Amino acid sequence: MTMKILLLVTSVYGFTNRFSRPSHAINRVRLFSTIENKVKKPFYIKNEREAIAKKPDYLRGAGVFKDVKAEVTRSMRDQFDSDLMNEMKRSPNYVLEKDGGIVYYLAKDHGFCWGVERSINLAYSAVETFPDRMVHITNELIHNPMVNDRLHSKNVNFIAKDEDNNKDFSQINEGDVVMLPAFGATLDEMKELDVKGVKVVDTTCPWVAKVWNTIHTHQVRGLTSVIHGKYAHEETMATKSMAECYVCVKNLDEAEYVADFILTAVEGDGRAEEFMAKFGKAASTHFDPHKHLQRIGLANQTTMYKQETRAIGQLFQRTVMKKFGPDKINDHYYEFDTICDATQVRQDAVDLLCDMHHDSEQADLDFILVVGGFDSSNTAHLLEIPQERGVRSFHINTADCVGADNTIRHRTVSGDIVEGEKLLLDKYAGGDKLRIGVTSGASTPDKEVQDALGHIMLLNKFAVARASSPQP
């Protein structure tokens, strides 16, 4: 349309001298600009988000707190570093034998990732930079009790929310500082804060923002976003707010349900009502499965189990090819890997611990200890790997989970909290070494792992002492 208009106007006014711009040429430019401006531009959610983020009171990136960054980094090192974990990292193959008959096998990738460290540094720096202002945070910064407790101790106000994750922003006043957590914030939250006249400190992990860019690509291509994630998880709530049309699938079973709908459902068979009864809370408000599952793109919560995400992607590829034909797959399906590197390498490292356990030429592990917040998705998926491979393993969130009575409080793969299970088995009474695989989630400080291992070391010492004592 624009090109035709330009050609028409040019033919009316003719060509002009390259060194002059007569009035009729100026009029031609004005006419072209006026008509071009009337052409409706597509609306993209990303444009709204970026417009807010470009404002002067919206702070993000490593350079915004450069005056305090070095001191905050030193403070973080003092709070989170561990002598024991550093000793393991210096040991060949991350294997360390300690006095008392314990051998530790540390996963080669574990603990804090770059994105988490960045978020903590930004949050701590904001508190130091604005000591005289009220500082709020819209959620837990990360899923780790030690870090969030530290923010509480710095008088950061954690915004209250109800069971549906609706937040009460009425306590936020003009001039306050509001931090967005590593998981990000929903677009509605960003818009509400934008009109309140506050300084926003955005600590969102860049890997999460990468997923949002993939969601934007879906919108540009006219695709429905199928998000592999937990629809009520903070990160997924932020991600789906950036999508025009979406449905969330928690696992492969739910993805198979969606795939079956794509292949077999027909208008008027009642399957759409059944679909929405199942996915009503996990789909966009206007979702029509018959219409919106014709062209789909896959994205994911960054902390999901990568093998499951890949399996879901392969499932949808097969489904689309079967439904529309192999030559039409690019018209109906788009996929871009949005599992973050930190999640992948930590999962791979736990797989290697399990490989070692099952290697007949190497000693068995007595158990794998997984340390991280109970509500941490990436930590929960670390537990899934040894559980699926038949290796005894426990997910704990603090050192206090290891009891002085040789019991452990731990979270199962299904999310249940188990109390009072025996930790050290009787086999150690015969003098065998205790062999422990060790890993931790991307939001877990090394210091927290050291504290838990310290409790186990004490238990082992008592067990060895009892075994060596004369029996009556």
CSV table of C-alpha atoms in Angstrom, one decimal:
chain,number,residue,atom,x,y,z
A,1,MET,CA,0.0,0.0,0.0
A,2,THR,CA,2.7,2.5,1.0
A,3,MET,CA,4.8,1.8,-2.1
A,4,LYS,CA,1.8,2.4,-4.4
A,5,ILE,CA,1.1,5.7,-2.8
A,6,LEU,CA,4.7,6.8,-3.1
A,7,LEU,CA,4.8,5.9,-6.8
A,8,LEU,CA,1.5,7.8,-7.4
A,9,VAL,CA,2.7,10.9,-5.8
A,10,THR,CA,6.0,10.8,-7.6
A,11,SER,CA,4.3,10.5,-11.0
A,12,VAL,CA,2.2,13.6,-10.2
A,13,TYR,CA,5.1,15.8,-9.1
A,14,GLY,CA,7.9,14.3,-11.2
A,15,PHE,CA,11.6,14.1,-10.3
A,16,THR,CA,13.4,16.9,-8.6
A,17,ASN,CA,17.0,18.2,-8.9
A,18,ARG,CA,19.2,16.1,-6.5
A,19,PHE,CA,20.6,19.3,-5.0
A,20,SER,CA,17.3,21.2,-4.4
A,21,ARG,CA,14.1,20.5,-2.6
A,22,PRO,CA,11.3,22.6,-4.1
A,23,SER,CA,8.0,23.1,-2.3
A,24,HIS,CA,6.2,20.5,-4.3
A,25,ALA,CA,8.8,17.9,-3.1
A,26,ILE,CA,8.3,18.9,0.5
A,27,ASN,CA,4.5,18.6,0.0
A,28,ARG,CA,5.1,15.1,-1.5
A,29,VAL,CA,7.1,14.1,1.7
A,30,ARG,CA,4.4,15.5,4.0
A,31,LEU,CA,1.7,13.6,2.1
A,32,PHE,CA,3.6,10.4,2.2
A,33,SER,CA,4.3,10.8,5.9
A,34,THR,CA,0.6,11.5,6.6
A,35,ILE,CA,-0.6,8.5,4.8
A,36,GLU,CA,2.1,6.2,6.2
A,37,ASN,CA,1.2,7.2,9.8
A,38,LYS,CA,-2.4,6.2,9.2
A,39,VAL,CA,-1.3,2.6,8.4
A,40,LYS,CA,-2.1,0.7,11.6
A,41,LYS,CA,1.0,-0.8,13.2
A,42,PRO,CA,0.7,-4.2,15.0
A,43,PHE,CA,0.4,-4.2,18.8
A,44,TYR,CA,3.1,-6.1,20.5
A,45,ILE,CA,3.2,-6.7,24.3
A,46,LYS,CA,7.0,-6.4,24.2
A,47,ASN,CA,6.6,-2.8,23.2
A,48,GLU,CA,4.7,-2.0,26.4
A,49,ARG,CA,7.3,-3.7,28.5
A,50,GLU,CA,10.2,-1.9,26.9
A,51,ALA,CA,8.5,1.5,27.1
A,52,ILE,CA,8.3,1.1,30.8
A,53,ALA,CA,11.9,-0.2,31.2
A,54,LYS,CA,13.3,2.7,29.3
A,55,LYS,CA,12.1,5.3,31.8
A,56,PRO,CA,14.7,7.0,34.0
A,57,ASP,CA,13.3,5.6,37.3
A,58,TYR,CA,13.5,2.0,36.0
A,59,LEU,CA,16.9,0.7,37.1
A,60,ARG,CA,18.4,-2.5,35.7
A,61,GLY,CA,21.8,-3.8,34.6
A,62,ALA,CA,25.2,-4.2,36.3
A,63,GLY,CA,26.2,-0.5,35.9
A,64,VAL,CA,23.4,1.1,37.9
A,65,PHE,CA,25.0,0.6,41.3
A,66,LYS,CA,28.7,0.7,40.4
A,67,ASP,CA,29.5,2.8,43.5
A,68,VAL,CA,28.6,0.1,45.9
A,69,LYS,CA,29.0,-3.0,43.8
A,70,ALA,CA,32.5,-4.0,44.9
A,71,GLU,CA,31.6,-3.7,48.6
A,72,VAL,CA,28.4,-5.6,48.2
A,73,THR,CA,30.3,-8.4,46.3
A,74,ARG,CA,32.7,-8.7,49.3
A,75,SER,CA,29.8,-8.9,51.7
A,76,MET,CA,28.2,-11.6,49.6
A,77,ARG,CA,31.4,-13.6,49.6
A,78,ASP,CA,31.6,-13.4,53.4
A,79,GLN,CA,28.0,-14.5,53.8
A,80,PHE,CA,27.8,-17.3,51.3
A,81,ASP,CA,31.3,-18.8,50.8
A,82,SER,CA,32.3,-22.1,52.3
A,83,ASP,CA,35.8,-23.4,53.2
A,84,LEU,CA,34.6,-27.0,53.0
A,85,MET,CA,33.0,-26.5,49.5
A,86,ASN,CA,36.1,-24.7,48.3
A,87,GLU,CA,38.3,-27.6,49.5
A,88,MET,CA,36.1,-30.0,47.5
A,89,LYS,CA,36.4,-27.9,44.4
A,90,ARG,CA,40.2,-27.9,44.7
A,91,SER,CA,40.3,-31.7,45.1
A,92,PRO,CA,40.9,-34.0,42.0
A,93,ASN,CA,37.5,-34.7,40.4
A,94,TYR,CA,35.8,-32.9,43.2
A,95,VAL,CA,36.2,-35.9,45.5
A,96,LEU,CA,37.3,-35.2,49.1
A,97,GLU,CA,37.8,-37.7,51.9
A,98,LYS,CA,37.5,-36.2,55.4
A,99,ASP,CA,38.5,-37.4,58.8
A,100,GLY,CA,35.9,-39.7,60.3
A,101,GLY,CA,35.4,-41.9,57.2
A,102,ILE,CA,33.3,-39.7,54.9
A,103,VAL,CA,34.0,-39.3,51.2
A,104,TYR,CA,32.2,-36.4,49.4
A,105,TYR,CA,31.5,-36.5,45.7
A,106,LEU,CA,30.6,-33.0,44.7
A,107,ALA,CA,28.7,-32.4,41.5
A,108,LYS,CA,30.9,-30.4,39.2
A,109,ASP,CA,28.2,-27.8,38.6
A,110,HIS,CA,26.2,-26.8,41.5
A,111,GLY,CA,25.0,-23.9,43.6
A,112,PHE,CA,24.7,-20.2,42.8
A,113,CYS,CA,24.3,-19.4,39.1
A,114,TRP,CA,25.4,-16.2,37.5
A,115,GLY,CA,21.8,-14.9,37.2
A,116,VAL,CA,21.1,-15.5,40.9
A,117,GLU,CA,24.3,-13.8,42.0
A,118,ARG,CA,23.4,-10.9,39.8
A,119,SER,CA,20.0,-10.6,41.3
A,120,ILE,CA,21.3,-10.7,44.9
A,121,ASN,CA,24.0,-8.1,44.1
A,122,LEU,CA,21.4,-5.8,42.6
A,123,ALA,CA,19.0,-6.2,45.5
A,124,TYR,CA,21.7,-5.7,48.2
A,125,SER,CA,23.1,-2.8,46.2
A,126,ALA,CA,19.7,-1.1,46.1
A,127,VAL,CA,19.3,-1.3,49.9
A,128,GLU,CA,22.7,0.2,50.3
A,129,THR,CA,22.1,3.0,47.7
A,130,PHE,CA,18.7,4.1,49.1
A,131,PRO,CA,19.2,3.8,52.9
A,132,ASP,CA,16.6,6.5,53.7
A,133,ARG,CA,13.8,5.2,51.5
A,134,MET,CA,11.2,2.5,52.0
A,135,VAL,CA,12.3,-0.5,50.0
A,136,HIS,CA,9.8,-3.2,48.9
A,137,ILE,CA,10.1,-6.4,46.9
A,138,THR,CA,7.2,-7.9,45.0
A,139,ASN,CA,8.1,-11.5,45.9
A,140,GLU,CA,10.9,-13.6,47.4
A,141,LEU,CA,14.1,-12.5,45.6
A,142,ILE,CA,15.0,-16.1,45.0
A,143,HIS,CA,13.8,-19.4,46.5
A,144,ASN,CA,16.3,-19.5,49.3
A,145,PRO,CA,15.6,-18.9,53.0
A,146,MET,CA,19.0,-17.6,53.8
A,147,VAL,CA,18.9,-14.9,51.2
A,148,ASN,CA,15.4,-13.8,51.9
A,149,ASP,CA,16.0,-13.7,55.6
A,150,ARG,CA,18.9,-11.4,55.0
A,151,LEU,CA,16.6,-9.0,53.1
A,152,HIS,CA,14.2,-9.1,55.9
A,153,SER,CA,17.0,-8.2,58.3
A,154,LYS,CA,17.7,-5.2,56.1
A,155,ASN,CA,14.1,-4.0,56.6
A,156,VAL,CA,13.0,-4.8,53.1
A,157,ASN,CA,9.2,-5.1,52.9
A,158,PHE,CA,7.9,-8.2,51.2
A,159,ILE,CA,4.6,-7.3,49.5
A,160,ALA,CA,1.7,-9.4,50.9
A,161,LYS,CA,-0.2,-11.6,48.5
A,162,ASP,CA,-3.2,-13.8,48.7
A,163,GLU,CA,-3.6,-17.5,47.7
A,164,ASP,CA,-4.1,-16.6,44.1
A,165,ASN,CA,-0.9,-14.5,44.1
A,166,ASN,CA,-2.7,-11.2,43.9
A,167,LYS,CA,-0.5,-8.6,45.6
A,168,ASP,CA,-1.4,-5.6,47.7
A,169,PHE,CA,0.4,-2.6,46.3
A,170,SER,CA,-1.6,-0.2,48.4
A,171,GLN,CA,1.3,0.0,50.9
A,172,ILE,CA,3.6,1.3,48.2
A,173,ASN,CA,3.9,5.1,48.1
A,174,GLU,CA,5.4,7.7,45.7
A,175,GLY,CA,9.2,7.9,46.1
A,176,ASP,CA,9.6,4.3,47.4
A,177,VAL,CA,11.9,1.8,45.9
A,178,VAL,CA,10.4,-1.4,44.6
A,179,MET,CA,12.5,-4.4,43.6
A,180,LEU,CA,11.4,-7.0,41.1
A,181,PRO,CA,12.7,-10.5,41.9
A,182,ALA,CA,14.9,-12.8,39.8
A,183,PHE,CA,11.7,-14.5,38.4
A,184,GLY,CA,10.5,-11.2,37.0
A,185,ALA,CA,7.1,-9.5,37.4
A,186,THR,CA,3.9,-9.6,35.4
A,187,LEU,CA,3.2,-6.9,32.9
A,188,ASP,CA,0.2,-5.7,35.0
A,189,GLU,CA,2.5,-5.3,38.0
A,190,MET,CA,5.0,-3.3,36.0
A,191,LYS,CA,2.3,-1.0,34.7
A,192,GLU,CA,0.8,-0.5,38.2
A,193,LEU,CA,4.2,0.4,39.6
A,194,ASP,CA,4.9,2.7,36.6
A,195,VAL,CA,2.0,5.0,37.6
A,196,LYS,CA,2.9,5.1,41.3
A,197,GLY,CA,6.0,7.3,40.9
A,198,VAL,CA,8.4,4.8,42.4
A,199,LYS,CA,12.0,3.7,41.6
A,200,VAL,CA,11.9,0.2,40.2
A,201,VAL,CA,15.0,-2.0,40.6
A,202,ASP,CA,14.7,-4.9,38.1
A,203,THR,CA,16.7,-8.0,39.2
A,204,THR,CA,15.0,-10.3,36.6
A,205,CYS,CA,17.4,-13.0,35.4
A,206,PRO,CA,18.4,-12.4,31.8
A,207,TRP,CA,17.5,-16.0,31.0
A,208,VAL,CA,13.9,-15.3,32.0
A,209,ALA,CA,13.9,-12.2,29.7
A,210,LYS,CA,15.2,-14.5,26.9
A,211,VAL,CA,12.0,-16.6,27.3
A,212,TRP,CA,9.9,-13.4,27.0
A,213,ASN,CA,11.6,-12.6,23.7
A,214,THR,CA,10.7,-16.1,22.5
A,215,ILE,CA,7.1,-15.4,23.5
A,216,HIS,CA,7.3,-12.2,21.5
A,217,THR,CA,8.4,-14.1,18.5
A,218,HIS,CA,5.3,-16.3,18.9
A,219,GLN,CA,3.1,-13.3,18.9
A,220,VAL,CA,4.8,-11.8,15.8
A,221,ARG,CA,4.3,-15.1,14.0
A,222,GLY,CA,0.7,-15.5,15.1
A,223,LEU,CA,1.4,-18.5,17.2
A,224,THR,CA,-0.1,-19.7,20.5
A,225,SER,CA,2.6,-20.1,23.2
A,226,VAL,CA,2.6,-23.5,24.8
A,227,ILE,CA,4.6,-22.9,28.0
A,228,HIS,CA,6.2,-25.9,29.7
A,229,GLY,CA,5.9,-24.7,33.3
A,230,LYS,CA,3.8,-24.6,36.5
A,231,TYR,CA,1.2,-22.0,35.8
A,232,ALA,CA,1.2,-20.6,39.4
A,233,HIS,CA,5.0,-20.3,39.6
A,234,GLU,CA,6.2,-16.7,39.8
A,235,GLU,CA,8.3,-17.0,36.7
A,236,THR,CA,5.6,-18.6,34.6
A,237,MET,CA,3.1,-16.0,35.8
A,238,ALA,CA,5.4,-13.3,34.5
A,239,THR,CA,6.0,-15.2,31.2
A,240,LYS,CA,2.4,-15.8,30.4
A,241,SER,CA,1.6,-12.1,31.0
A,242,MET,CA,3.9,-11.4,28.1
A,243,ALA,CA,2.0,-13.7,25.8
A,244,GLU,CA,-1.1,-12.7,23.8
A,245,CYS,CA,-2.4,-16.3,23.7
A,246,TYR,CA,-1.0,-19.2,25.8
A,247,VAL,CA,-1.6,-22.5,27.5
A,248,CYS,CA,0.7,-23.9,30.2
A,249,VAL,CA,1.5,-27.6,30.5
A,250,LYS,CA,3.1,-28.9,33.7
A,251,ASN,CA,4.5,-32.1,32.4
A,252,LEU,CA,4.6,-34.6,29.6
A,253,ASP,CA,1.2,-36.1,30.6
A,254,GLU,CA,-0.5,-32.7,30.1
A,255,ALA,CA,1.4,-32.2,26.8
A,256,GLU,CA,0.1,-35.6,25.6
A,257,TYR,CA,-3.4,-34.5,26.4
A,258,VAL,CA,-2.9,-31.3,24.3
A,259,ALA,CA,-1.4,-33.3,21.5
A,260,ASP,CA,-4.3,-35.7,21.5
A,261,PHE,CA,-6.7,-32.8,21.3
A,262,ILE,CA,-4.9,-31.4,18.3
A,263,LEU,CA,-5.1,-34.8,16.5
A,264,THR,CA,-8.6,-36.0,17.4
A,265,ALA,CA,-10.9,-33.3,18.6
A,266,VAL,CA,-13.6,-31.9,16.3
A,267,GLU,CA,-15.9,-29.0,16.7
A,268,GLY,CA,-19.0,-29.8,18.6
A,269,ASP,CA,-17.8,-33.0,20.3
A,270,GLY,CA,-17.6,-31.5,23.7
A,271,ARG,CA,-13.8,-31.8,24.0
A,272,ALA,CA,-13.3,-28.1,24.1
A,273,GLU,CA,-15.3,-27.7,27.3
A,274,GLU,CA,-13.4,-30.6,28.8
A,275,PHE,CA,-10.1,-29.0,27.7
A,276,MET,CA,-11.0,-25.7,29.4
A,277,ALA,CA,-12.1,-27.4,32.5
A,278,LYS,CA,-8.7,-29.0,32.8
A,279,PHE,CA,-6.6,-26.0,31.6
A,280,GLY,CA,-8.9,-23.0,32.6
A,281,LYS,CA,-6.4,-21.6,35.1
A,282,ALA,CA,-3.4,-22.4,32.8
A,283,ALA,CA,-4.7,-20.7,29.6
A,284,SER,CA,-5.3,-17.2,28.4
A,285,THR,CA,-8.9,-15.9,29.1
A,286,HIS,CA,-10.0,-16.0,25.5
A,287,PHE,CA,-8.5,-19.4,24.8
A,288,ASP,CA,-10.3,-21.5,22.2
A,289,PRO,CA,-8.5,-24.9,21.8
A,290,HIS,CA,-10.0,-25.6,18.4
A,291,LYS,CA,-8.7,-22.3,17.0
A,292,HIS,CA,-5.6,-21.6,19.1
A,293,LEU,CA,-3.9,-25.0,18.8
A,294,GLN,CA,-3.6,-24.8,15.0
A,295,ARG,CA,-0.3,-22.9,15.2
A,296,ILE,CA,1.8,-23.3,18.3
A,297,GLY,CA,5.3,-22.3,19.6
A,298,LEU,CA,7.0,-23.9,22.6
A,299,ALA,CA,8.6,-22.0,25.5
A,300,ASN,CA,9.3,-23.0,29.0
A,301,GLN,CA,9.9,-22.0,32.6
A,302,THR,CA,13.7,-21.8,32.7
A,303,THR,CA,14.1,-24.2,35.6
A,304,MET,CA,12.1,-27.2,34.3
A,305,TYR,CA,13.6,-30.6,33.8
A,306,LYS,CA,15.4,-30.3,30.4
A,307,GLN,CA,14.8,-33.9,29.3
A,308,GLU,CA,11.1,-33.4,29.8
A,309,THR,CA,11.0,-30.2,27.8
A,310,ARG,CA,12.9,-31.9,25.0
A,311,ALA,CA,10.4,-34.8,25.1
A,312,ILE,CA,7.5,-32.3,24.9
A,313,GLY,CA,9.1,-30.5,22.0
A,314,GLN,CA,9.5,-33.8,20.1
A,315,LEU,CA,5.9,-34.8,20.9
A,316,PHE,CA,4.6,-31.6,19.4
A,317,GLN,CA,6.8,-31.9,16.3
A,318,ARG,CA,5.4,-35.4,15.6
A,319,THR,CA,1.9,-34.2,16.3
A,320,VAL,CA,2.1,-31.2,13.9
A,321,MET,CA,3.6,-33.3,11.2
A,322,LYS,CA,0.9,-36.0,11.6
A,323,LYS,CA,-1.9,-33.4,11.6
A,324,PHE,CA,-0.7,-31.1,8.8
A,325,GLY,CA,2.1,-33.0,7.0
A,326,PRO,CA,5.9,-32.8,7.3
A,327,ASP,CA,6.1,-30.0,4.7
A,328,LYS,CA,3.9,-27.8,6.8
A,329,ILE,CA,5.7,-28.0,10.1
A,330,ASN,CA,7.3,-24.6,9.8
A,331,ASP,CA,3.9,-23.1,9.3
A,332,HIS,CA,2.4,-24.7,12.4
A,333,TYR,CA,5.2,-25.1,14.9
A,334,TYR,CA,8.2,-23.1,16.3
A,335,GLU,CA,10.6,-24.1,19.0
A,336,PHE,CA,13.6,-22.4,20.5
A,337,ASP,CA,15.5,-23.8,23.5
A,338,THR,CA,14.9,-21.6,26.5
A,339,ILE,CA,16.2,-23.9,29.3
A,340,CYS,CA,18.9,-21.8,30.9
A,341,ASP,CA,22.5,-23.1,30.8
A,342,ALA,CA,22.8,-23.2,34.6
A,343,THR,CA,19.8,-25.5,34.8
A,344,GLN,CA,21.2,-27.8,32.1
A,345,VAL,CA,24.7,-28.2,33.5
A,346,ARG,CA,23.5,-28.8,37.1
A,347,GLN,CA,21.2,-31.5,35.8
A,348,ASP,CA,24.0,-33.0,33.7
A,349,ALA,CA,26.3,-33.0,36.8
A,350,VAL,CA,23.8,-35.0,38.9
A,351,ASP,CA,23.4,-37.5,36.0
A,352,LEU,CA,27.2,-38.0,36.2
A,353,LEU,CA,27.0,-38.8,39.9
A,354,CYS,CA,24.3,-41.4,39.1
A,355,ASP,CA,26.5,-42.8,36.4
A,356,MET,CA,29.3,-43.2,38.9
A,357,HIS,CA,27.0,-44.9,41.4
A,358,HIS,CA,25.9,-47.5,38.7
A,359,ASP,CA,29.5,-48.0,37.5
A,360,SER,CA,30.6,-51.5,38.7
A,361,GLU,CA,34.2,-50.3,38.9
A,362,GLN,CA,33.4,-47.5,41.3
A,363,ALA,CA,32.1,-47.4,44.8
A,364,ASP,CA,28.4,-47.0,45.3
A,365,LEU,CA,27.0,-43.7,46.8
A,366,ASP,CA,25.2,-44.2,50.0
A,367,PHE,CA,23.0,-41.2,49.0
A,368,ILE,CA,22.9,-38.0,47.2
A,369,LEU,CA,22.1,-34.8,49.2
A,370,VAL,CA,20.3,-32.1,47.3
A,371,VAL,CA,20.2,-28.8,49.1
A,372,GLY,CA,17.9,-25.9,48.1
A,373,GLY,CA,14.6,-24.2,48.9
A,374,PHE,CA,11.6,-26.5,49.0
A,375,ASP,CA,9.8,-24.1,46.7
A,376,SER,CA,12.7,-24.0,44.3
A,377,SER,CA,11.8,-25.6,41.0
A,378,ASN,CA,15.3,-26.1,39.7
A,379,THR,CA,16.3,-27.9,42.9
A,380,ALA,CA,13.2,-30.1,42.8
A,381,HIS,CA,14.2,-31.2,39.3
A,382,LEU,CA,17.7,-32.1,40.6
A,383,LEU,CA,16.1,-34.6,42.9
A,384,GLU,CA,14.1,-36.2,40.1
A,385,ILE,CA,17.2,-37.4,38.4
A,386,PRO,CA,18.6,-39.7,41.1
A,387,GLN,CA,15.1,-40.8,42.1
A,388,GLU,CA,14.3,-41.9,38.6
A,389,ARG,CA,17.6,-43.7,38.4
A,390,GLY,CA,17.2,-45.6,41.6
A,391,VAL,CA,19.8,-43.7,43.7
A,392,ARG,CA,18.9,-43.0,47.4
A,393,SER,CA,18.6,-39.2,47.6
A,394,PHE,CA,17.2,-36.5,49.8
A,395,HIS,CA,16.2,-32.9,49.1
A,396,ILE,CA,16.6,-30.6,52.2
A,397,ASN,CA,16.2,-26.8,52.4
A,398,THR,CA,18.3,-26.0,55.5
A,399,ALA,CA,20.9,-27.8,57.7
A,400,ASP,CA,18.2,-28.1,60.4
A,401,CYS,CA,16.6,-30.8,58.3
A,402,VAL,CA,19.3,-33.2,59.5
A,403,GLY,CA,18.3,-34.1,63.0
A,404,ALA,CA,20.6,-35.0,65.9
A,405,ASP,CA,18.6,-38.3,66.3
A,406,ASN,CA,19.8,-39.4,62.9
A,407,THR,CA,16.6,-38.6,61.1
A,408,ILE,CA,16.1,-36.3,58.1
A,409,ARG,CA,13.2,-34.0,57.1
A,410,HIS,CA,13.1,-33.9,53.3
A,411,ARG,CA,10.9,-33.1,50.3
A,412,THR,CA,9.9,-35.8,47.9
A,413,VAL,CA,9.5,-35.5,44.1
A,414,SER,CA,5.7,-35.2,44.6
A,415,GLY,CA,6.2,-32.3,46.9
A,416,ASP,CA,5.4,-34.1,50.2
A,417,ILE,CA,7.4,-33.2,53.3
A,418,VAL,CA,8.6,-36.4,55.0
A,419,GLU,CA,9.6,-36.2,58.7
A,420,GLY,CA,11.7,-38.6,60.8
A,421,GLU,CA,13.2,-40.9,58.1
A,422,LYS,CA,16.4,-42.6,59.2
A,423,LEU,CA,19.5,-41.1,57.4
A,424,LEU,CA,22.6,-43.1,58.3
A,425,LEU,CA,22.0,-46.8,58.0
A,426,ASP,CA,23.5,-49.5,60.2
A,427,LYS,CA,26.0,-50.6,57.5
A,428,TYR,CA,28.4,-48.0,58.7
A,429,ALA,CA,28.9,-49.9,62.0
A,430,GLY,CA,31.1,-52.3,60.0
A,431,GLY,CA,33.7,-49.7,59.3
A,432,ASP,CA,32.6,-48.8,55.7
A,433,LYS,CA,33.2,-45.3,54.5
A,434,LEU,CA,30.2,-43.1,54.1
A,435,ARG,CA,30.0,-41.9,50.5
A,436,ILE,CA,27.8,-38.9,49.8
A,437,GLY,CA,27.0,-37.3,46.5
A,438,VAL,CA,26.5,-33.5,47.0
A,439,THR,CA,24.7,-31.0,44.9
A,440,SER,CA,22.6,-27.8,45.3
A,441,GLY,CA,20.2,-25.7,43.4
A,442,ALA,CA,21.0,-22.6,41.5
A,443,SER,CA,19.7,-20.4,44.3
A,444,THR,CA,21.6,-22.1,47.1
A,445,PRO,CA,24.7,-20.6,48.8
A,446,ASP,CA,27.7,-22.9,49.4
A,447,LYS,CA,27.6,-21.9,53.1
A,448,GLU,CA,24.2,-23.6,53.4
A,449,VAL,CA,25.5,-26.8,52.0
A,450,GLN,CA,28.5,-26.7,54.4
A,451,ASP,CA,26.2,-26.3,57.3
A,452,ALA,CA,24.2,-29.4,56.3
A,453,LEU,CA,27.3,-31.5,55.7
A,454,GLY,CA,28.5,-30.4,59.2
A,455,HIS,CA,25.5,-31.9,60.8
A,456,ILE,CA,26.0,-35.2,58.9
A,457,MET,CA,29.7,-35.3,59.9
A,458,LEU,CA,28.7,-35.1,63.6
A,459,LEU,CA,26.1,-37.9,63.1
A,460,ASN,CA,28.8,-40.0,61.4
A,461,LYS,CA,31.3,-39.4,64.2
A,462,PHE,CA,28.7,-40.6,66.8
A,463,ALA,CA,27.9,-43.7,64.7
A,464,VAL,CA,31.6,-44.6,64.4
A,465,ALA,CA,32.2,-44.0,68.1
A,466,ARG,CA,29.2,-46.3,69.0
A,467,ALA,CA,30.5,-49.0,66.6
A,468,SER,CA,33.9,-48.9,68.2
A,469,SER,CA,32.7,-49.0,71.8
A,470,PRO,CA,32.8,-52.3,73.6
A,471,GLN,CA,29.3,-53.9,73.5
A,472,PRO,CA,27.9,-55.1,76.9
